Structure formats: structure tokens, C-alpha cells
Amino acid sequence: MSENSKYPQLIEGGIHTDSRGQISFVNAMKFDAIERFYIISNSTENPIRAWHGHKIDNKYFYCVQGTVKVHYVKIDNWESPSKDLKVESVLLSATESNILHIPEGYANAIESLEMGSKLISFSTLPLDRASEDDVRFESGMWLVVSGEK
């Protein structure tokens, strides 16, 4: 895994099950640059949390419950981005142990596809610098339709 990648990438893991239970893992994930994490649970009324951009922060997403679709766009202009940016998406599920890395320069949207879905988000930027990198866009800025990629 290249932590300096300038493009989103899926870091694959695995799941081991035996008579004792189950272990989910992503051994290729390196936590050297991680400063903090939080857990996202979207409400039933608002299953899409959109759009949050980062000029310098890297995000890593791991689904711990249910199924979540993470949408992302590469921002072309932070002050006035094009409404025609290509939305790409990755499906993350608790039944598959994968981490999605979205580097700086992107905005993301989190869509819960099942009630009770939970996503861990790891950040590379310390909390005391987060406000300088918090770029929000209107939720309807880029069309997100479940089932499209």
C-alpha cells in the first residue's frame, strides 16, 4: 500500500473464521500517519452524508457494520468546483474486510445502504488543524444515486 498515493485505492484485507469465531483484518494498512478516528452512523432519515472535502487530510474508511457506499470526487477548484466532476464509488461491507484510502484533494460522501451501518473514518490531520481543512459542499452538488457507480 502506498500511503502517498494521489489516487483513491482499496486496501484489501480478509476474514478468518473457525470454531472460536471470526477475525477481520487488513494487514497491509499502516497506521503511521493516522492522528485520530471516529465512527459514522447515518440516520435512517438521511442515509447520505455529503459532501466533505479535504485539501491536506487523507481519509481511510472501514465498514464495521452493514454496507456503505463511499462516493468521491477529485476537486478541480476549491472555491468554485465544477458541477460536472466525475463521481466514483466504492462499496464497503462488514462482510469484506477492506479499507478505502482517499488522499487529499478529494471530497467524499458516505451513503448507508443498510439500516445500522457503521463506518470507521481514520484521519491523518491532527484535530487542532482540522478546521483549516474542513471544506463543505452542498449535498446536491454532485448527483449520488444508489446503485450507480
Tab-separated table of N, CA and C in Angstrom:
chain	number	residue	atom	x	y	z
A	1	MET	N	0.843	-1.184	0.000
A	1	MET	CA	0.000	0.000	0.000
A	1	MET	C	0.879	1.235	0.000
A	2	SER	N	0.600	2.146	-0.878
A	2	SER	CA	1.346	3.401	-0.926
A	2	SER	C	0.552	4.480	-0.217
A	3	GLU	N	1.015	4.907	0.955
A	3	GLU	CA	0.298	5.947	1.695
A	3	GLU	C	0.402	7.291	1.008
A	4	ASN	N	1.340	7.446	0.093
A	4	ASN	CA	1.498	8.707	-0.615
A	4	ASN	C	0.767	8.721	-1.945
A	5	SER	N	-0.080	7.743	-2.186
A	5	SER	CA	-0.826	7.671	-3.429
A	5	SER	C	-1.703	8.910	-3.577
A	6	LYS	N	-1.762	9.443	-4.778
A	6	LYS	CA	-2.585	10.617	-5.047
A	6	LYS	C	-3.955	10.227	-5.586
A	7	TYR	N	-4.227	8.917	-5.638
A	7	TYR	CA	-5.498	8.411	-6.137
A	7	TYR	C	-6.129	7.497	-5.086
A	8	PRO	N	-7.441	7.517	-4.976
A	8	PRO	CA	-8.090	6.598	-4.036
A	8	PRO	C	-7.731	5.149	-4.366
A	9	GLN	N	-7.594	4.343	-3.328
A	9	GLN	CA	-7.275	2.941	-3.540
A	9	GLN	C	-7.892	2.090	-2.435
A	10	LEU	N	-8.227	0.860	-2.803
A	10	LEU	CA	-8.780	-0.091	-1.860
A	10	LEU	C	-7.643	-0.935	-1.305
A	11	ILE	N	-7.565	-0.996	0.015
A	11	ILE	CA	-6.555	-1.806	0.692
A	11	ILE	C	-7.275	-3.066	1.153
A	12	GLU	N	-6.943	-4.180	0.536
A	12	GLU	CA	-7.684	-5.415	0.789
A	12	GLU	C	-7.203	-6.124	2.046
A	13	GLY	N	-8.144	-6.696	2.734
A	13	GLY	CA	-7.867	-7.474	3.929
A	13	GLY	C	-8.490	-8.839	3.785
A	14	GLY	N	-8.893	-9.405	4.898
A	14	GLY	CA	-9.502	-10.722	4.861
A	14	GLY	C	-10.260	-10.998	6.138
A	15	ILE	N	-10.916	-12.140	6.159
A	15	ILE	CA	-11.673	-12.583	7.315
A	15	ILE	C	-11.335	-14.049	7.548
A	16	HIS	N	-10.990	-14.364	8.776
A	16	HIS	CA	-10.714	-15.757	9.152
A	16	HIS	C	-11.784	-16.213	10.137
A	17	THR	N	-12.386	-17.353	9.843
A	17	THR	CA	-13.420	-17.905	10.709
A	17	THR	C	-13.043	-19.331	11.091
A	18	ASP	N	-13.179	-19.641	12.373
A	18	ASP	CA	-13.001	-21.018	12.839
A	18	ASP	C	-13.959	-21.251	14.002
A	19	SER	N	-13.781	-22.343	14.724
A	19	SER	CA	-14.714	-22.697	15.802
A	19	SER	C	-14.759	-21.663	16.926
A	20	ARG	N	-13.742	-20.830	17.035
A	20	ARG	CA	-13.692	-19.809	18.090
A	20	ARG	C	-14.413	-18.529	17.717
A	21	GLY	N	-14.674	-18.336	16.415
A	21	GLY	CA	-15.320	-17.115	15.964
A	21	GLY	C	-14.663	-16.572	14.715
A	22	GLN	N	-14.642	-15.259	14.610
A	22	GLN	CA	-14.177	-14.604	13.386
A	22	GLN	C	-13.200	-13.481	13.705
A	23	ILE	N	-12.191	-13.337	12.843
A	23	ILE	CA	-11.246	-12.223	12.921
A	23	ILE	C	-11.220	-11.544	11.557
A	24	SER	N	-11.478	-10.245	11.548
A	24	SER	CA	-11.353	-9.437	10.333
A	24	SER	C	-10.040	-8.682	10.410
A	25	PHE	N	-9.329	-8.572	9.296
A	25	PHE	CA	-8.020	-7.927	9.322
A	25	PHE	C	-7.729	-7.221	8.007
A	26	VAL	N	-6.859	-6.207	8.088
A	26	VAL	CA	-6.307	-5.525	6.913
A	26	VAL	C	-4.835	-5.318	7.251
A	27	ASN	N	-4.048	-6.359	7.039
A	27	ASN	CA	-2.641	-6.345	7.440
A	27	ASN	C	-1.791	-5.355	6.647
A	28	ALA	N	-2.228	-4.963	5.458
A	28	ALA	CA	-1.450	-4.025	4.651
A	28	ALA	C	-1.635	-2.570	5.092
A	29	MET	N	-2.579	-2.319	5.990
A	29	MET	CA	-2.820	-0.954	6.465
A	29	MET	C	-1.724	-0.548	7.445
A	30	LYS	N	-1.093	0.571	7.171
A	30	LYS	CA	-0.071	1.135	8.053
A	30	LYS	C	-0.677	2.351	8.750
A	31	PHE	N	-0.539	2.412	10.060
A	31	PHE	CA	-1.160	3.469	10.846
A	31	PHE	C	-0.184	4.588	11.206
A	32	ASP	N	0.970	4.640	10.568
A	32	ASP	CA	1.990	5.633	10.883
A	32	ASP	C	1.455	7.069	10.857
A	33	ALA	N	0.651	7.394	9.860
A	33	ALA	CA	0.202	8.774	9.670
A	33	ALA	C	-1.148	9.073	10.327
A	34	ILE	N	-1.793	8.081	10.903
A	34	ILE	CA	-3.121	8.275	11.490
A	34	ILE	C	-3.011	9.079	12.781
A	35	GLU	N	-3.815	10.129	12.884
A	35	GLU	CA	-3.839	11.002	14.054
A	35	GLU	C	-5.067	10.774	14.926
A	36	ARG	N	-6.181	10.351	14.306
A	36	ARG	CA	-7.432	10.218	15.046
A	36	ARG	C	-8.409	9.381	14.222
A	37	PHE	N	-9.489	8.970	14.865
A	37	PHE	CA	-10.545	8.264	14.148
A	37	PHE	C	-11.889	8.574	14.769
A	38	TYR	N	-12.941	8.310	14.006
A	38	TYR	CA	-14.295	8.449	14.515
A	38	TYR	C	-15.182	7.453	13.794
A	39	ILE	N	-16.366	7.214	14.338
A	39	ILE	CA	-17.314	6.258	13.766
A	39	ILE	C	-18.518	7.022	13.246
A	40	ILE	N	-18.905	6.719	12.010
A	40	ILE	CA	-20.028	7.388	11.351
A	40	ILE	C	-21.208	6.429	11.273
A	41	SER	N	-22.364	6.889	11.750
A	41	SER	CA	-23.628	6.156	11.631
A	41	SER	C	-24.650	7.143	11.087
A	42	ASN	N	-25.035	6.994	9.846
A	42	ASN	CA	-26.028	7.899	9.272
A	42	ASN	C	-27.412	7.574	9.822
A	43	SER	N	-28.266	8.585	9.881
A	43	SER	CA	-29.638	8.369	10.341
A	43	SER	C	-30.457	7.710	9.236
A	44	THR	N	-31.564	7.087	9.622
A	44	THR	CA	-32.466	6.464	8.654
A	44	THR	C	-33.069	7.529	7.749
A	45	GLU	N	-33.354	8.709	8.308
A	45	GLU	CA	-33.970	9.795	7.538
A	45	GLU	C	-32.991	10.415	6.535
A	46	ASN	N	-31.708	10.406	6.859
A	46	ASN	CA	-30.688	10.987	5.992
A	46	ASN	C	-29.551	9.980	5.788
A	47	PRO	N	-29.756	8.981	4.911
A	47	PRO	CA	-28.747	7.935	4.744
A	47	PRO	C	-27.501	8.375	3.973
A	48	ILE	N	-27.506	9.625	3.438
A	48	ILE	CA	-26.330	10.122	2.717
A	48	ILE	C	-25.777	11.343	3.432
A	49	ARG	N	-24.506	11.284	3.767
A	49	ARG	CA	-23.785	12.404	4.389
A	49	ARG	C	-22.847	12.936	3.303
A	50	ALA	N	-23.165	14.136	2.771
A	50	ALA	CA	-22.399	14.635	1.632
A	50	ALA	C	-22.257	16.153	1.717
A	51	TRP	N	-21.342	16.714	1.150
A	51	TRP	CA	-20.024	16.402	0.638
A	51	TRP	C	-19.011	17.066	1.544
A	52	HIS	N	-17.938	16.367	1.868
A	52	HIS	CA	-16.910	16.877	2.767
A	52	HIS	C	-15.561	16.745	2.064
A	53	GLY	N	-14.909	17.885	1.829
A	53	GLY	CA	-13.640	17.889	1.103
A	53	GLY	C	-12.445	18.163	1.988
A	54	HIS	N	-11.289	17.687	1.531
A	54	HIS	CA	-10.045	17.858	2.290
A	54	HIS	C	-8.895	18.200	1.345
A	55	LYS	N	-8.296	19.362	1.572
A	55	LYS	CA	-7.143	19.783	0.764
A	55	LYS	C	-5.866	19.090	1.208
A	56	ILE	N	-5.746	18.782	2.516
A	56	ILE	CA	-4.491	18.200	3.016
A	56	ILE	C	-4.681	16.917	3.824
A	57	ASP	N	-5.879	16.645	4.304
A	57	ASP	CA	-6.129	15.450	5.114
A	57	ASP	C	-6.376	14.239	4.213
A	58	ASN	N	-5.856	13.087	4.625
A	58	ASN	CA	-6.149	11.809	3.978
A	58	ASN	C	-7.181	11.104	4.845
A	59	LYS	N	-8.108	10.407	4.214
A	59	LYS	CA	-9.137	9.657	4.928
A	59	LYS	C	-9.024	8.174	4.572
A	60	TYR	N	-9.261	7.358	5.583
A	60	TYR	CA	-9.303	5.906	5.406
A	60	TYR	C	-10.634	5.452	5.992
A	61	PHE	N	-11.405	4.678	5.228
A	61	PHE	CA	-12.727	4.251	5.662
A	61	PHE	C	-12.786	2.733	5.773
A	62	TYR	N	-13.367	2.249	6.892
A	62	TYR	CA	-13.507	0.828	7.153
A	62	TYR	C	-14.915	0.568	7.694
A	63	CYS	N	-15.669	-0.290	7.019
A	63	CYS	CA	-17.034	-0.595	7.429
A	63	CYS	C	-17.020	-1.690	8.500
A	64	VAL	N	-17.572	-1.390	9.668
A	64	VAL	CA	-17.609	-2.368	10.758
A	64	VAL	C	-18.988	-2.998	10.944
A	65	GLN	N	-20.004	-2.402	10.312
A	65	GLN	CA	-21.344	-2.966	10.412
A	65	GLN	C	-22.148	-2.572	9.191
A	66	GLY	N	-22.849	-3.531	8.592
A	66	GLY	CA	-23.712	-3.245	7.451
A	66	GLY	C	-22.948	-3.049	6.157
A	67	THR	N	-23.504	-2.192	5.295
A	67	THR	CA	-22.917	-1.905	3.984
A	67	THR	C	-23.004	-0.411	3.720
A	68	VAL	N	-21.909	0.136	3.239
A	68	VAL	CA	-21.808	1.572	2.975
A	68	VAL	C	-21.191	1.770	1.606
A	69	LYS	N	-21.697	2.765	0.884
A	69	LYS	CA	-21.074	3.156	-0.374
A	69	LYS	C	-20.401	4.495	-0.143
A	70	VAL	N	-19.095	4.567	-0.424
A	70	VAL	CA	-18.351	5.814	-0.294
A	70	VAL	C	-18.172	6.385	-1.695
A	71	HIS	N	-18.681	7.580	-1.901
A	71	HIS	CA	-18.569	8.289	-3.172
A	71	HIS	C	-17.472	9.342	-3.020
A	72	TYR	N	-16.766	9.628	-4.098
A	72	TYR	CA	-15.732	10.656	-4.023
A	72	TYR	C	-15.543	11.336	-5.371
A	73	VAL	N	-15.092	12.588	-5.301
A	73	VAL	CA	-14.783	13.377	-6.499
A	73	VAL	C	-13.448	14.080	-6.272
A	74	LYS	N	-12.667	14.190	-7.332
A	74	LYS	CA	-11.413	14.953	-7.302
A	74	LYS	C	-11.781	16.410	-7.546
A	75	ILE	N	-11.475	17.262	-6.588
A	75	ILE	CA	-11.855	18.677	-6.692
A	75	ILE	C	-10.934	19.405	-7.667
A	76	ASP	N	-11.535	20.095	-8.625
A	76	ASP	CA	-10.754	20.828	-9.633
A	76	ASP	C	-10.479	22.274	-9.219
A	77	ASN	N	-11.363	22.857	-8.410
A	77	ASN	CA	-11.214	24.236	-7.967
A	77	ASN	C	-11.928	24.362	-6.624
A	78	TRP	N	-11.192	24.609	-5.555
A	78	TRP	CA	-11.772	24.603	-4.209
A	78	TRP	C	-12.770	25.730	-3.977
A	79	GLU	N	-12.605	26.853	-4.631
A	79	GLU	CA	-13.524	27.977	-4.439
A	79	GLU	C	-14.789	27.821	-5.275
A	80	SER	N	-14.642	27.229	-6.460
A	80	SER	CA	-15.793	27.074	-7.352
A	80	SER	C	-15.631	25.798	-8.186
A	81	PRO	N	-15.851	24.643	-7.564
A	81	PRO	CA	-15.661	23.388	-8.307
A	81	PRO	C	-16.723	23.182	-9.379
A	82	SER	N	-16.346	22.469	-10.404
A	82	SER	CA	-17.275	22.145	-11.483
A	82	SER	C	-18.375	21.236	-10.964
A	83	LYS	N	-19.594	21.469	-11.428
A	83	LYS	CA	-20.708	20.593	-11.060
A	83	LYS	C	-20.704	19.316	-11.893
A	84	ASP	N	-19.785	19.229	-12.869
A	84	ASP	CA	-19.714	18.072	-13.761
A	84	ASP	C	-18.589	17.104	-13.399
A	85	LEU	N	-18.060	17.200	-12.183
A	85	LEU	CA	-16.984	16.297	-11.789
A	85	LEU	C	-17.492	14.861	-11.763
A	86	LYS	N	-16.622	13.934	-12.132
A	86	LYS	CA	-16.993	12.522	-12.163
A	86	LYS	C	-17.036	11.956	-10.741
A	87	VAL	N	-18.190	11.417	-10.368
A	87	VAL	CA	-18.352	10.763	-9.075
A	87	VAL	C	-17.956	9.297	-9.226
A	88	GLU	N	-17.038	8.865	-8.379
A	88	GLU	CA	-16.664	7.453	-8.342
A	88	GLU	C	-17.099	6.900	-7.001
A	89	SER	N	-17.297	5.589	-6.918
A	89	SER	CA	-17.829	4.980	-5.708
A	89	SER	C	-17.170	3.645	-5.428
A	90	VAL	N	-17.092	3.325	-4.134
A	90	VAL	CA	-16.593	2.034	-3.687
A	90	VAL	C	-17.550	1.517	-2.631
A	91	LEU	N	-17.915	0.252	-2.752
A	91	LEU	CA	-18.789	-0.391	-1.787
A	91	LEU	C	-17.936	-1.021	-0.695
A	92	LEU	N	-18.241	-0.683	0.549
A	92	LEU	CA	-17.568	-1.278	1.703
A	92	LEU	C	-18.606	-2.025	2.525
A	93	SER	N	-18.253	-3.225	2.958
A	93	SER	CA	-19.176	-4.051	3.714
A	93	SER	C	-18.469	-4.695	4.889
A	94	ALA	N	-19.196	-4.893	5.980
A	94	ALA	CA	-18.628	-5.568	7.141
A	94	ALA	C	-18.297	-7.023	6.828
A	95	THR	N	-18.890	-7.564	5.767
A	95	THR	CA	-18.611	-8.955	5.386
A	95	THR	C	-17.345	-9.091	4.550
A	96	GLU	N	-16.759	-7.967	4.172
A	96	GLU	CA	-15.485	-7.943	3.456
A	96	GLU	C	-14.585	-6.974	4.205
A	97	SER	N	-13.408	-7.366	4.520
A	97	SER	CA	-12.525	-6.553	5.352
A	97	SER	C	-11.572	-5.744	4.473
A	98	ASN	N	-12.047	-4.581	4.021
A	98	ASN	CA	-11.253	-3.701	3.162
A	98	ASN	C	-11.272	-2.285	3.707
A	99	ILE	N	-10.219	-1.545	3.421
A	99	ILE	CA	-10.138	-0.133	3.786
A	99	ILE	C	-9.991	0.685	2.511
A	100	LEU	N	-10.785	1.739	2.397
A	100	LEU	CA	-10.674	2.662	1.266
A	100	LEU	C	-9.849	3.858	1.698
A	101	HIS	N	-8.765	4.131	0.973
A	101	HIS	CA	-7.935	5.312	1.221
A	101	HIS	C	-8.308	6.382	0.206
A	102	ILE	N	-8.707	7.549	0.704
A	102	ILE	CA	-8.972	8.706	-0.159
A	102	ILE	C	-7.950	9.776	0.216
A	103	PRO	N	-7.024	10.078	-0.704
A	103	PRO	CA	-5.982	11.061	-0.393
A	103	PRO	C	-6.518	12.492	-0.395
A	104	GLU	N	-5.645	13.402	-0.032
A	104	GLU	CA	-6.006	14.825	-0.055
A	104	GLU	C	-6.416	15.222	-1.470
A	105	GLY	N	-7.258	16.264	-1.555
A	105	GLY	CA	-7.681	16.770	-2.858
A	105	GLY	C	-9.036	16.258	-3.310
A	106	TYR	N	-9.708	15.498	-2.472
A	106	TYR	CA	-10.997	14.904	-2.825
A	106	TYR	C	-12.076	15.330	-1.833
A	107	ALA	N	-13.325	15.253	-2.298
A	107	ALA	CA	-14.486	15.383	-1.422
A	107	ALA	C	-15.167	14.022	-1.411
A	108	ASN	N	-15.770	13.680	-0.266
A	108	ASN	CA	-16.423	12.381	-0.172
A	108	ASN	C	-17.845	12.510	0.344
A	109	ALA	N	-18.614	11.466	0.065
A	109	ALA	CA	-19.988	11.331	0.553
A	109	ALA	C	-20.145	9.898	1.048
A	110	ILE	N	-20.797	9.747	2.175
A	110	ILE	CA	-20.994	8.445	2.800
A	110	ILE	C	-22.473	8.085	2.696
A	111	GLU	N	-22.774	6.960	2.046
A	111	GLU	CA	-24.159	6.516	1.876
A	111	GLU	C	-24.362	5.165	2.560
A	112	SER	N	-25.218	5.141	3.561
A	112	SER	CA	-25.558	3.887	4.231
A	112	SER	C	-26.563	3.131	3.375
A	113	LEU	N	-26.261	1.876	3.074
A	113	LEU	CA	-27.159	1.065	2.258
A	113	LEU	C	-28.013	0.117	3.096
A	114	GLU	N	-27.667	-0.015	4.379
A	114	GLU	CA	-28.444	-0.836	5.304
A	114	GLU	C	-28.645	-0.042	6.590
A	115	MET	N	-29.784	-0.225	7.215
A	115	MET	CA	-30.024	0.428	8.492
A	115	MET	C	-29.012	-0.098	9.509
A	116	GLY	N	-28.453	0.797	10.298
A	116	GLY	CA	-27.490	0.416	11.318
A	116	GLY	C	-26.063	0.287	10.827
A	117	SER	N	-25.795	0.679	9.590
A	117	SER	CA	-24.426	0.602	9.070
A	117	SER	C	-23.516	1.550	9.833
A	118	LYS	N	-22.261	1.107	10.048
A	118	LYS	CA	-21.275	1.930	10.756
A	118	LYS	C	-19.950	1.879	10.022
A	119	LEU	N	-19.316	3.033	9.965
A	119	LEU	CA	-18.066	3.193	9.240
A	119	LEU	C	-17.058	3.865	10.171
A	120	ILE	N	-15.844	3.312	10.245
A	120	ILE	CA	-14.776	3.998	10.969
A	120	ILE	C	-14.028	4.857	9.956
A	121	SER	N	-13.788	6.110	10.315
A	121	SER	CA	-13.019	7.023	9.474
A	121	SER	C	-11.736	7.385	10.214
A	122	PHE	N	-10.597	7.078	9.592
A	122	PHE	CA	-9.289	7.431	10.140
A	122	PHE	C	-8.798	8.676	9.424
A	123	SER	N	-8.212	9.620	10.162
A	123	SER	CA	-7.727	10.887	9.599
A	123	SER	C	-6.244	11.066	9.869
A	124	THR	N	-5.554	11.711	8.925
A	124	THR	CA	-4.124	11.974	9.076
A	124	THR	C	-3.835	13.361	9.626
A	125	LEU	N	-4.833	14.197	9.723
A	125	LEU	CA	-4.636	15.567	10.200
A	125	LEU	C	-5.013	15.662	11.679
A	126	PRO	N	-4.139	16.245	12.515
A	126	PRO	CA	-4.482	16.402	13.934
A	126	PRO	C	-5.732	17.260	14.103
A	127	LEU	N	-6.480	17.014	15.164
A	127	LEU	CA	-7.723	17.725	15.414
A	127	LEU	C	-7.532	19.236	15.480
A	128	ASP	N	-6.412	19.703	16.030
A	128	ASP	CA	-6.201	21.149	16.144
A	128	ASP	C	-5.973	21.826	14.788
A	129	ARG	N	-5.807	21.038	13.720
A	129	ARG	CA	-5.664	21.614	12.374
A	129	ARG	C	-6.854	21.295	11.481
A	130	ALA	N	-7.816	20.518	11.988
A	130	ALA	CA	-8.941	20.059	11.164
A	130	ALA	C	-9.785	21.212	10.616
A	131	SER	N	-9.982	22.267	11.391
A	131	SER	CA	-10.838	23.368	10.936
A	131	SER	C	-10.266	24.093	9.721
A	132	GLU	N	-8.950	24.090	9.559
A	132	GLU	CA	-8.352	24.753	8.392
A	132	GLU	C	-8.507	23.927	7.114
A	133	ASP	N	-8.961	22.679	7.269
A	133	ASP	CA	-9.089	21.780	6.118
A	133	ASP	C	-10.515	21.273	5.948
A	134	ASP	N	-11.467	21.921	6.562
A	134	ASP	CA	-12.863	21.498	6.536
A	134	ASP	C	-13.596	22.237	5.421
A	135	VAL	N	-13.766	21.591	4.276
A	135	VAL	CA	-14.422	22.217	3.125
A	135	VAL	C	-15.721	21.463	2.860
A	136	ARG	N	-16.841	22.153	3.032
A	136	ARG	CA	-18.152	21.527	2.841
A	136	ARG	C	-18.783	22.037	1.550
A	137	PHE	N	-19.452	21.126	0.873
A	137	PHE	CA	-20.195	21.460	-0.337
A	137	PHE	C	-21.646	21.034	-0.138
A	138	GLU	N	-22.566	21.663	-0.875
A	138	GLU	CA	-23.990	21.317	-0.773
A	138	GLU	C	-24.187	19.838	-1.068
A	139	SER	N	-25.141	19.228	-0.359
A	139	SER	CA	-25.358	17.787	-0.517
A	139	SER	C	-25.779	17.414	-1.940
A	140	GLY	N	-26.396	18.329	-2.659
A	140	GLY	CA	-26.813	18.049	-4.029
A	140	GLY	C	-25.807	18.486	-5.085
A	141	MET	N	-24.601	18.859	-4.669
A	141	MET	CA	-23.589	19.371	-5.601
A	141	MET	C	-23.286	18.391	-6.732
A	142	TRP	N	-23.073	17.131	-6.368
A	142	TRP	CA	-22.829	16.094	-7.366
A	142	TRP	C	-23.859	15.003	-7.124
A	143	LEU	N	-24.519	14.607	-8.157
A	143	LEU	CA	-25.590	13.644	-8.039
A	143	LEU	C	-25.083	12.307	-7.520
A	144	VAL	N	-25.716	11.801	-6.490
A	144	VAL	CA	-25.401	10.490	-5.954
A	144	VAL	C	-26.672	9.680	-5.967
A	145	VAL	N	-26.658	8.603	-6.737
A	145	VAL	CA	-27.818	7.727	-6.812
A	145	VAL	C	-27.367	6.335	-6.443
A	146	SER	N	-27.987	5.736	-5.448
A	146	SER	CA	-27.630	4.384	-5.026
A	146	SER	C	-27.757	3.426	-6.200
A	147	GLY	N	-26.766	2.561	-6.337
A	147	GLY	CA	-26.783	1.579	-7.412
A	147	GLY	C	-25.955	2.007	-8.608
A	148	GLU	N	-25.631	3.293	-8.717
A	148	GLU	CA	-24.776	3.751	-9.811
A	148	GLU	C	-23.325	3.745	-9.365
A	149	LYS	N	-22.439	3.650	-10.311
A	149	LYS	CA	-21.013	3.717	-9.978
A	149	LYS	C	-20.351	4.778	-10.796
